[in-house]
CSV table of C-alpha atoms (C1' of nucleotides) in Angstrom, one decimal:
chain,number,residue,atom,x,y,z
A,27,MET,CA,134.8,112.9,123.4
A,28,ASN,CA,132.1,115.6,123.8
A,29,PHE,CA,129.2,116.1,121.3
A,30,LEU,CA,130.6,118.8,119.0
A,31,ASP,CA,133.6,116.2,118.7
A,32,ALA,CA,131.6,113.5,118.0
A,33,ALA,CA,128.9,114.7,115.4
A,34,THR,CA,132.3,116.5,113.5
A,35,GLU,CA,133.6,112.9,113.7
A,36,ALA,CA,130.4,111.2,112.8
A,37,ILE,CA,129.4,113.3,110.0
A,38,ARG,CA,133.1,113.0,108.3
A,39,ASP,CA,133.3,109.1,108.5
A,40,ALA,CA,129.9,109.2,106.4
A,41,GLY,CA,132.0,110.9,103.8
A,42,GLY,CA,129.8,114.3,104.7
A,43,ARG,CA,131.2,117.8,105.3
A,44,PHE,CA,131.3,119.6,108.2
A,45,THR,CA,129.7,122.9,107.2
A,46,ASN,CA,129.8,126.1,109.2
A,47,GLN,CA,125.9,125.8,109.6
A,48,ARG,CA,126.2,122.2,111.0
A,49,ARG,CA,128.5,123.7,113.4
A,50,ILE,CA,126.3,126.2,114.6
A,51,VAL,CA,123.6,123.6,114.7
A,52,VAL,CA,125.2,121.0,116.3
A,53,GLU,CA,126.7,123.5,119.2
A,54,LEU,CA,123.5,124.5,119.7
A,55,MET,CA,122.0,120.9,119.9
A,56,ALA,CA,125.4,120.6,122.5
A,57,GLY,CA,124.3,123.5,124.4
A,58,SER,CA,120.8,122.7,124.9
A,59,GLU,CA,119.3,121.1,127.4
A,60,ASP,CA,117.2,117.8,127.1
A,61,HIS,CA,114.9,118.3,124.3
A,62,PHE,CA,115.1,120.7,121.2
A,63,ASP,CA,112.9,120.8,118.4
A,64,ALA,CA,113.7,121.9,114.2
A,65,GLU,CA,111.9,125.3,114.9
A,66,GLU,CA,113.6,126.3,118.2
A,67,LEU,CA,117.1,125.3,116.6
A,68,TYR,CA,116.2,127.2,114.0
A,69,HIS,CA,115.2,130.2,115.9
A,70,ARG,CA,118.9,130.5,117.7
A,71,ALA,CA,121.0,129.5,114.6
A,72,HIS,CA,118.9,131.9,112.7
A,73,ALA,CA,120.1,134.8,115.5
A,74,GLN,CA,123.9,133.4,114.6
A,75,ASP,CA,123.5,133.1,111.0
A,76,GLU,CA,121.0,134.9,109.3
A,77,SER,CA,121.6,132.6,106.2
A,78,ILE,CA,120.9,129.3,107.9
A,79,SER,CA,117.5,128.1,106.3
A,80,LEU,CA,114.9,125.3,108.0
A,81,ALA,CA,115.7,122.9,105.3
A,82,THR,CA,119.8,122.9,106.5
A,83,VAL,CA,118.5,122.2,110.3
A,84,TYR,CA,116.3,119.3,109.4
A,85,ARG,CA,119.2,118.1,107.0
A,86,THR,CA,121.0,118.3,109.5
A,87,LEU,CA,118.9,116.4,112.1
A,88,HIS,CA,118.6,113.8,109.9
A,89,ALA,CA,122.4,113.2,109.5
A,90,LEU,CA,123.1,112.9,113.4
A,91,GLU,CA,120.2,110.5,113.7
A,92,ASP,CA,121.9,108.4,110.7
A,93,ALA,CA,124.8,108.5,112.7
A,94,GLY,CA,123.0,107.8,116.0
A,95,LEU,CA,124.1,110.8,117.7
A,96,ILE,CA,120.9,112.2,118.8
A,97,ASP,CA,117.2,110.4,118.5
A,98,GLN,CA,113.7,111.5,117.8
A,99,HIS,CA,110.3,111.3,119.9
A,100,TYR,CA,107.0,112.7,120.3
A,101,LEU,CA,106.3,114.2,123.3
A,102,THR,CA,102.5,114.4,123.5
A,103,ARG,CA,99.3,111.6,122.1
A,104,ASP,CA,98.7,114.3,119.4
A,105,HIS,CA,102.2,113.4,118.2
A,106,ASP,CA,102.4,117.5,116.6
A,107,ARG,CA,106.2,117.8,116.9
A,108,LYS,CA,109.0,115.6,116.7
A,109,VAL,CA,111.4,116.4,119.4
A,110,TYR,CA,114.9,115.7,119.5
A,111,GLU,CA,117.3,114.4,122.3
A,112,PRO,CA,121.6,113.6,122.5
A,113,ALA,CA,121.7,109.8,122.0
A,114,GLY,CA,123.5,107.2,124.4
A,115,GLU,CA,121.4,108.3,127.2
A,116,ALA,CA,119.5,105.6,129.5
A,117,GLU,CA,116.3,104.5,127.9
A,118,HIS,CA,114.1,106.5,129.2
A,119,TYR,CA,110.0,107.8,128.6
A,120,HIS,CA,108.6,111.4,128.8
A,121,PHE,CA,105.2,112.7,130.7
A,122,THR,CA,104.3,116.0,129.5
A,123,CYS,CA,102.0,118.3,131.5
A,124,ARG,CA,99.0,119.3,129.4
A,125,GLN,CA,98.5,122.9,131.5
A,126,CYS,CA,102.0,124.0,131.9
A,127,HIS,CA,103.8,121.9,129.1
A,128,ARG,CA,106.8,120.6,131.4
A,129,VAL,CA,108.2,117.7,130.6
A,130,ILE,CA,109.1,115.0,133.2
A,131,GLU,CA,111.2,112.4,132.4
A,132,PHE,CA,111.5,108.8,133.9
A,133,GLN,CA,113.0,105.3,133.3
A,134,ALA,CA,110.6,102.5,133.2
A,135,ASP,CA,111.6,99.0,133.8
A,136,GLU,CA,107.9,98.4,133.3
A,137,ILE,CA,108.6,98.4,129.5
A,138,ASP,CA,111.2,96.0,129.6
A,139,LEU,CA,109.5,93.2,131.2
A,140,LEU,CA,106.5,94.2,129.2
A,141,ARG,CA,109.3,93.9,125.6
A,142,GLN,CA,110.4,90.3,126.9
A,143,GLY,CA,106.2,89.3,128.0
A,144,LEU,CA,105.5,90.3,124.1
A,145,GLU,CA,108.8,88.5,122.9
A,146,SER,CA,107.6,85.3,124.5
A,147,ALA,CA,103.6,85.6,124.2
A,148,TYR,CA,103.7,86.5,120.4
A,149,GLY,CA,107.0,85.7,119.4
A,150,VAL,CA,108.2,89.1,118.1
A,151,ARG,CA,110.7,91.3,118.1
A,152,VAL,CA,110.4,94.5,119.4
A,153,ASP,CA,112.7,97.4,118.3
A,154,ARG,CA,111.1,100.5,119.3
A,155,VAL,CA,108.7,101.5,121.8
A,156,CYS,CA,106.8,104.8,121.6
A,157,MET,CA,105.7,105.8,124.8
A,158,CYS,CA,104.1,109.6,125.5
A,159,LEU,CA,101.9,110.0,128.6
A,160,ASP,CA,100.3,113.1,129.4
A,161,GLY,CA,98.3,114.6,132.7
A,162,LEU,CA,98.4,117.2,135.1
A,163,CYS,CA,101.9,117.4,137.0
A,164,ALA,CA,101.8,117.7,140.7
A,165,GLU,CA,101.9,121.9,140.9
A,166,CYS,CA,98.9,122.0,138.1
A,167,ARG,CA,96.9,119.3,139.7
A,168,SER,CA,97.0,122.0,143.0
A,169,SER,CA,96.3,124.4,141.2
A,170,GLY,CA,93.1,124.3,139.6
A,171,GLU,CA,92.4,121.5,138.2
A,172,ILE,CA,91.3,121.6,134.4
A,173,GLY,CA,89.9,118.9,132.7
B,9,MET,CA,72.9,98.2,121.2
B,10,ASN,CA,74.6,97.4,118.3
B,11,PHE,CA,77.2,100.3,116.9
B,12,LEU,CA,74.5,102.0,114.6
B,13,ASP,CA,72.1,102.3,117.3
B,14,ALA,CA,74.6,103.8,119.4
B,15,ALA,CA,76.0,106.1,116.8
B,16,THR,CA,72.4,107.4,115.6
B,17,GLU,CA,71.3,108.1,119.7
B,18,ALA,CA,74.4,109.3,120.1
B,19,ILE,CA,74.3,112.1,117.5
B,20,ARG,CA,71.2,112.8,117.7
B,21,ASP,CA,71.4,113.5,121.9
B,22,ALA,CA,73.9,116.3,120.6
B,23,GLY,CA,71.6,117.8,119.1
B,24,GLY,CA,73.4,116.5,115.5
B,25,ARG,CA,71.6,115.0,112.9
B,26,PHE,CA,72.0,111.6,111.6
B,27,THR,CA,72.5,112.4,107.9
B,28,ASN,CA,72.4,110.3,105.2
B,29,GLN,CA,76.4,110.6,104.5
B,30,ARG,CA,77.0,109.3,108.1
B,31,ARG,CA,74.6,106.6,108.4
B,32,ILE,CA,77.4,105.4,105.7
B,33,VAL,CA,80.1,106.2,107.5
B,34,VAL,CA,78.8,104.5,110.6
B,35,GLU,CA,77.5,101.2,108.7
B,36,LEU,CA,81.7,100.9,107.4
B,37,MET,CA,83.0,101.4,111.0
B,38,ALA,CA,80.1,98.7,112.4
B,39,GLY,CA,81.5,96.5,109.9
B,40,SER,CA,84.8,97.2,110.1
B,41,GLU,CA,87.7,94.7,111.9
B,42,ASP,CA,89.7,96.2,114.6
B,43,HIS,CA,91.2,99.7,112.6
B,44,PHE,CA,90.2,102.1,110.3
B,45,ASP,CA,91.9,105.4,109.6
B,46,ALA,CA,90.6,108.2,107.3
B,47,GLU,CA,91.5,107.5,104.1
B,48,GLU,CA,90.0,104.0,103.8
B,49,LEU,CA,86.7,104.6,105.6
B,50,TYR,CA,86.5,107.3,103.0
B,51,HIS,CA,87.6,104.9,100.0
B,52,ARG,CA,84.7,102.5,101.2
B,53,ALA,CA,82.2,105.4,101.7
B,54,HIS,CA,82.9,106.6,98.4
B,55,ALA,CA,82.6,103.6,96.5
B,56,GLN,CA,79.0,103.4,98.0
B,57,ASP,CA,78.1,106.9,97.4
B,58,GLU,CA,80.2,109.1,95.4
B,59,SER,CA,79.0,112.7,96.7
B,60,ILE,CA,81.2,111.7,100.3
B,61,SER,CA,83.8,113.8,101.0
B,62,LEU,CA,86.9,113.1,102.8
B,63,ALA,CA,85.6,115.8,105.0
B,64,THR,CA,82.4,114.6,105.9
B,65,VAL,CA,84.5,111.5,106.6
B,66,TYR,CA,86.8,113.2,109.0
B,67,ARG,CA,83.8,115.5,110.9
B,68,THR,CA,82.0,111.9,110.8
B,69,LEU,CA,84.7,110.6,112.9
B,70,HIS,CA,85.3,113.7,115.0
B,71,ALA,CA,81.8,113.8,116.1
B,72,LEU,CA,81.8,110.3,117.3
B,73,GLU,CA,85.0,110.4,119.1
B,74,ASP,CA,83.4,113.7,121.0
B,75,ALA,CA,80.5,111.3,121.6
B,76,GLY,CA,82.7,108.5,123.0
B,77,LEU,CA,81.9,105.9,120.5
B,78,ILE,CA,85.5,105.5,118.9
B,79,ASP,CA,88.7,105.7,120.3
B,80,GLN,CA,92.0,107.4,118.3
B,81,HIS,CA,95.2,106.2,118.0
B,82,TYR,CA,98.5,106.0,116.5
B,83,LEU,CA,100.1,102.6,115.4
B,84,THR,CA,103.6,103.8,114.8
B,85,ARG,CA,106.4,105.1,116.0
B,86,ASP,CA,105.9,107.6,113.4
B,87,HIS,CA,102.8,108.3,114.2
B,88,ASP,CA,102.2,109.2,110.1
B,89,ARG,CA,98.5,109.0,110.3
B,90,LYS,CA,95.8,108.6,112.9
B,91,VAL,CA,93.6,105.4,113.0
B,92,TYR,CA,90.3,104.8,115.5
B,93,GLU,CA,88.5,102.3,117.0
B,94,PRO,CA,85.3,101.6,118.9
B,95,ALA,CA,85.8,102.3,121.9
B,96,GLY,CA,84.3,100.5,125.0
B,97,GLU,CA,86.9,97.5,124.6
B,98,ALA,CA,89.5,97.3,127.1
B,99,GLU,CA,92.3,99.1,127.7
B,100,HIS,CA,94.8,97.6,125.1
B,101,TYR,CA,98.0,98.8,123.0
B,102,HIS,CA,99.5,98.0,119.4
B,103,PHE,CA,102.6,96.4,118.0
B,104,THR,CA,103.1,96.8,114.1
B,105,CYS,CA,105.6,94.5,112.6
B,106,ARG,CA,107.6,97.0,110.3
B,107,GLN,CA,107.7,94.5,107.4
B,108,CYS,CA,104.1,93.2,107.0
B,109,HIS,CA,102.7,96.0,108.9
B,110,ARG,CA,100.3,93.2,111.1
B,111,VAL,CA,99.2,94.7,113.8
B,112,ILE,CA,99.2,92.6,117.2
B,113,GLU,CA,96.6,94.2,119.6
B,114,PHE,CA,97.8,93.7,123.7
B,115,GLN,CA,97.2,94.0,127.2
B,116,ALA,CA,99.4,95.1,129.6
B,117,ASP,CA,99.2,95.3,133.4
B,118,GLU,CA,102.1,96.7,133.4
B,119,ILE,CA,101.1,100.2,132.2
B,120,ASP,CA,98.8,100.3,135.1
B,121,LEU,CA,102.0,99.4,137.4
B,122,LEU,CA,103.4,102.6,135.6
B,123,ARG,CA,101.0,104.7,135.7
B,124,GLN,CA,100.7,104.0,139.7
B,125,GLY,CA,104.5,104.5,139.8
B,126,LEU,CA,104.5,107.8,138.0
B,127,GLU,CA,101.7,109.0,140.2
B,128,SER,CA,103.5,107.7,143.6
B,129,ALA,CA,107.2,109.1,142.8
B,130,TYR,CA,105.6,112.7,141.3
B,131,GLY,CA,102.2,113.4,142.5
B,132,VAL,CA,101.0,113.3,138.9
B,133,ARG,CA,98.1,112.3,137.1
B,134,VAL,CA,98.3,110.4,134.3
B,135,ASP,CA,95.6,111.0,131.9
B,136,ARG,CA,96.4,109.0,128.8
B,137,VAL,CA,99.2,106.9,127.7
B,138,CYS,CA,100.1,106.7,124.1
B,139,MET,CA,102.3,103.7,123.7
B,140,CYS,CA,103.5,102.3,119.8
B,141,LEU,CA,105.5,99.2,119.0
B,142,ASP,CA,107.3,98.4,116.1
B,143,GLY,CA,109.7,95.6,115.3
B,144,LEU,CA,109.1,92.2,113.6
B,145,CYS,CA,106.6,89.9,114.0
B,146,ALA,CA,107.0,86.2,114.2
B,147,GLU,CA,106.7,85.3,110.5
B,148,CYS,CA,108.8,87.9,109.1
B,149,ARG,CA,111.2,87.3,111.7
B,150,SER,CA,111.9,83.9,110.2
B,151,SER,CA,111.7,84.6,107.0
B,152,GLY,CA,114.4,86.6,106.0
B,153,GLU,CA,115.3,89.4,108.4
B,154,ILE,CA,115.6,92.7,107.9
B,155,GLY,CA,117.0,95.5,109.7
C,16,DG,C1',137.8,119.5,91.0
C,17,DT,C1',134.2,116.6,92.4
C,18,DA,C1',130.5,115.8,95.3
C,19,DT,C1',127.9,117.2,99.1
C,20,DG,C1',125.4,120.6,101.3
C,21,DT,C1',122.8,125.1,100.9
C,22,DG,C1',118.7,128.1,100.5
C,23,DC,C1',115.2,129.4,98.6
C,24,DA,C1',110.6,128.1,97.6
C,25,DA,C1',107.1,125.0,96.0
C,26,DA,C1',105.8,120.4,96.9
C,27,DA,C1',104.0,116.0,100.3
C,28,DC,C1',101.6,114.9,103.9
C,29,DC,C1',97.5,114.3,106.7
C,30,DT,C1',93.7,117.0,108.6
C,31,DT,C1',90.8,121.6,109.3
C,32,DT,C1',88.2,124.9,108.1
C,33,DG,C1',85.2,129.1,105.4
C,34,DC,C1',81.8,129.4,102.5
C,35,DT,C1',77.5,128.3,100.7
C,36,DA,C1',74.4,125.6,99.2
C,37,DT,C1',71.7,121.6,101.0
C,38,DA,C1',68.8,118.5,103.8
C,39,DA,C1',67.5,117.1,108.5
C,40,DA,C1',64.0,117.9,112.2
D,21,DT,C1',62.1,127.1,109.1
D,22,DT,C1',65.8,126.8,111.2
D,23,DT,C1',69.6,125.3,112.3
D,24,DA,C1',73.5,121.7,111.5
D,25,DT,C1',75.9,119.2,108.0
D,26,DA,C1',77.6,119.0,103.1
D,27,DG,C1',81.0,119.7,99.2
D,28,DC,C1',84.6,122.3,97.6
D,29,DA,C1',88.6,123.9,97.5
D,30,DA,C1',92.0,126.1,100.3
D,31,DA,C1',94.7,126.7,104.5
D,32,DG,C1',96.9,124.7,108.3
D,33,DG,C1',101.3,122.8,110.4
D,34,DT,C1',105.6,120.1,110.0
D,35,DT,C1',108.9,118.4,107.5
D,36,DT,C1',110.7,117.1,102.9
D,37,DT,C1',112.5,117.9,98.4
D,38,DG,C1',114.0,119.8,93.7
D,39,DC,C1',116.9,122.4,91.6
D,40,DA,C1',121.1,126.0,90.6
D,41,DC,C1',124.5,127.8,93.3
D,42,DA,C1',128.1,127.5,96.6
D,43,DT,C1',131.5,125.5,99.1
D,44,DA,C1',134.6,121.7,101.9
D,45,DC,C1',137.8,118.3,101.1
DNA sequence: GTATGTGCAAAACCTTTGCTATAAA
DNA sequence: TTTATAGCAAAGGTTTTGCACATAC
């Protein structure tokens, strides 16, 4: 099932209404690559329908997050802005270049190990792992380092 | 050298003034366990000297961070608030219990491995790693689970 | 028809900053 | 005396919310 249909169904299953605004926002998400943030979605939605408000974008993001259709992350250590991405992909993490802001996604078995280690060492149950890395990507390293 | 002396010296070395307000804030940090946030420091500083403002607390935190005396982190996935801790301890990370909010600090060799793996796989230079874990601590797990 | 969603503008929240007075050196 | 710092209050930036109206079902 594609993202739009899944979203339609999830929203209706939750007793919600699949409004025109939500349809526009959801379609934009489905057509997005990797990550999107609220403002980005808002600009694009607004271009299609001037009446769409930022509040509606946020409310739609929340509805889909509650439905488990998208996940929220931060990409930078300073956590200045939330980004979202479709849920259900394999667990992965992000590295952001401090210079060109490119994002590299990667998987990390190390985190599973860490998780297990913590569960057995401390008896905790680890629910969520937030990990943001930054530094310089290969290209930016070779063309005049900063920092 | 203790924290107060180190801070005094660092601030003066940077051409700054070691004001009475800064002394109070720095003393409170030195007497703090593990983490502190701006508001917490502010309340405690304000109890000692009513005239101390939150802005001064923040500015002092920045001055010490610039001097490399404290490090800033987030403890929760939602990154709602910055916390600080004295710098120079071994690299470590934090797990926060979603129920009782206790914080468990731990070291993680897995992160070094991950870092090296990324550097060789992608040619990136990893500068900073931000990792926040949450879940339930052992105690909260045994006494009536939530979520 | 009824409950849910919308737009707007204002609030919330933590953090930063402009300005003028103050105080460290 | 000089120059950094203080306090205050206001601004910043993202995200949330109260309210009255609109709309999906």
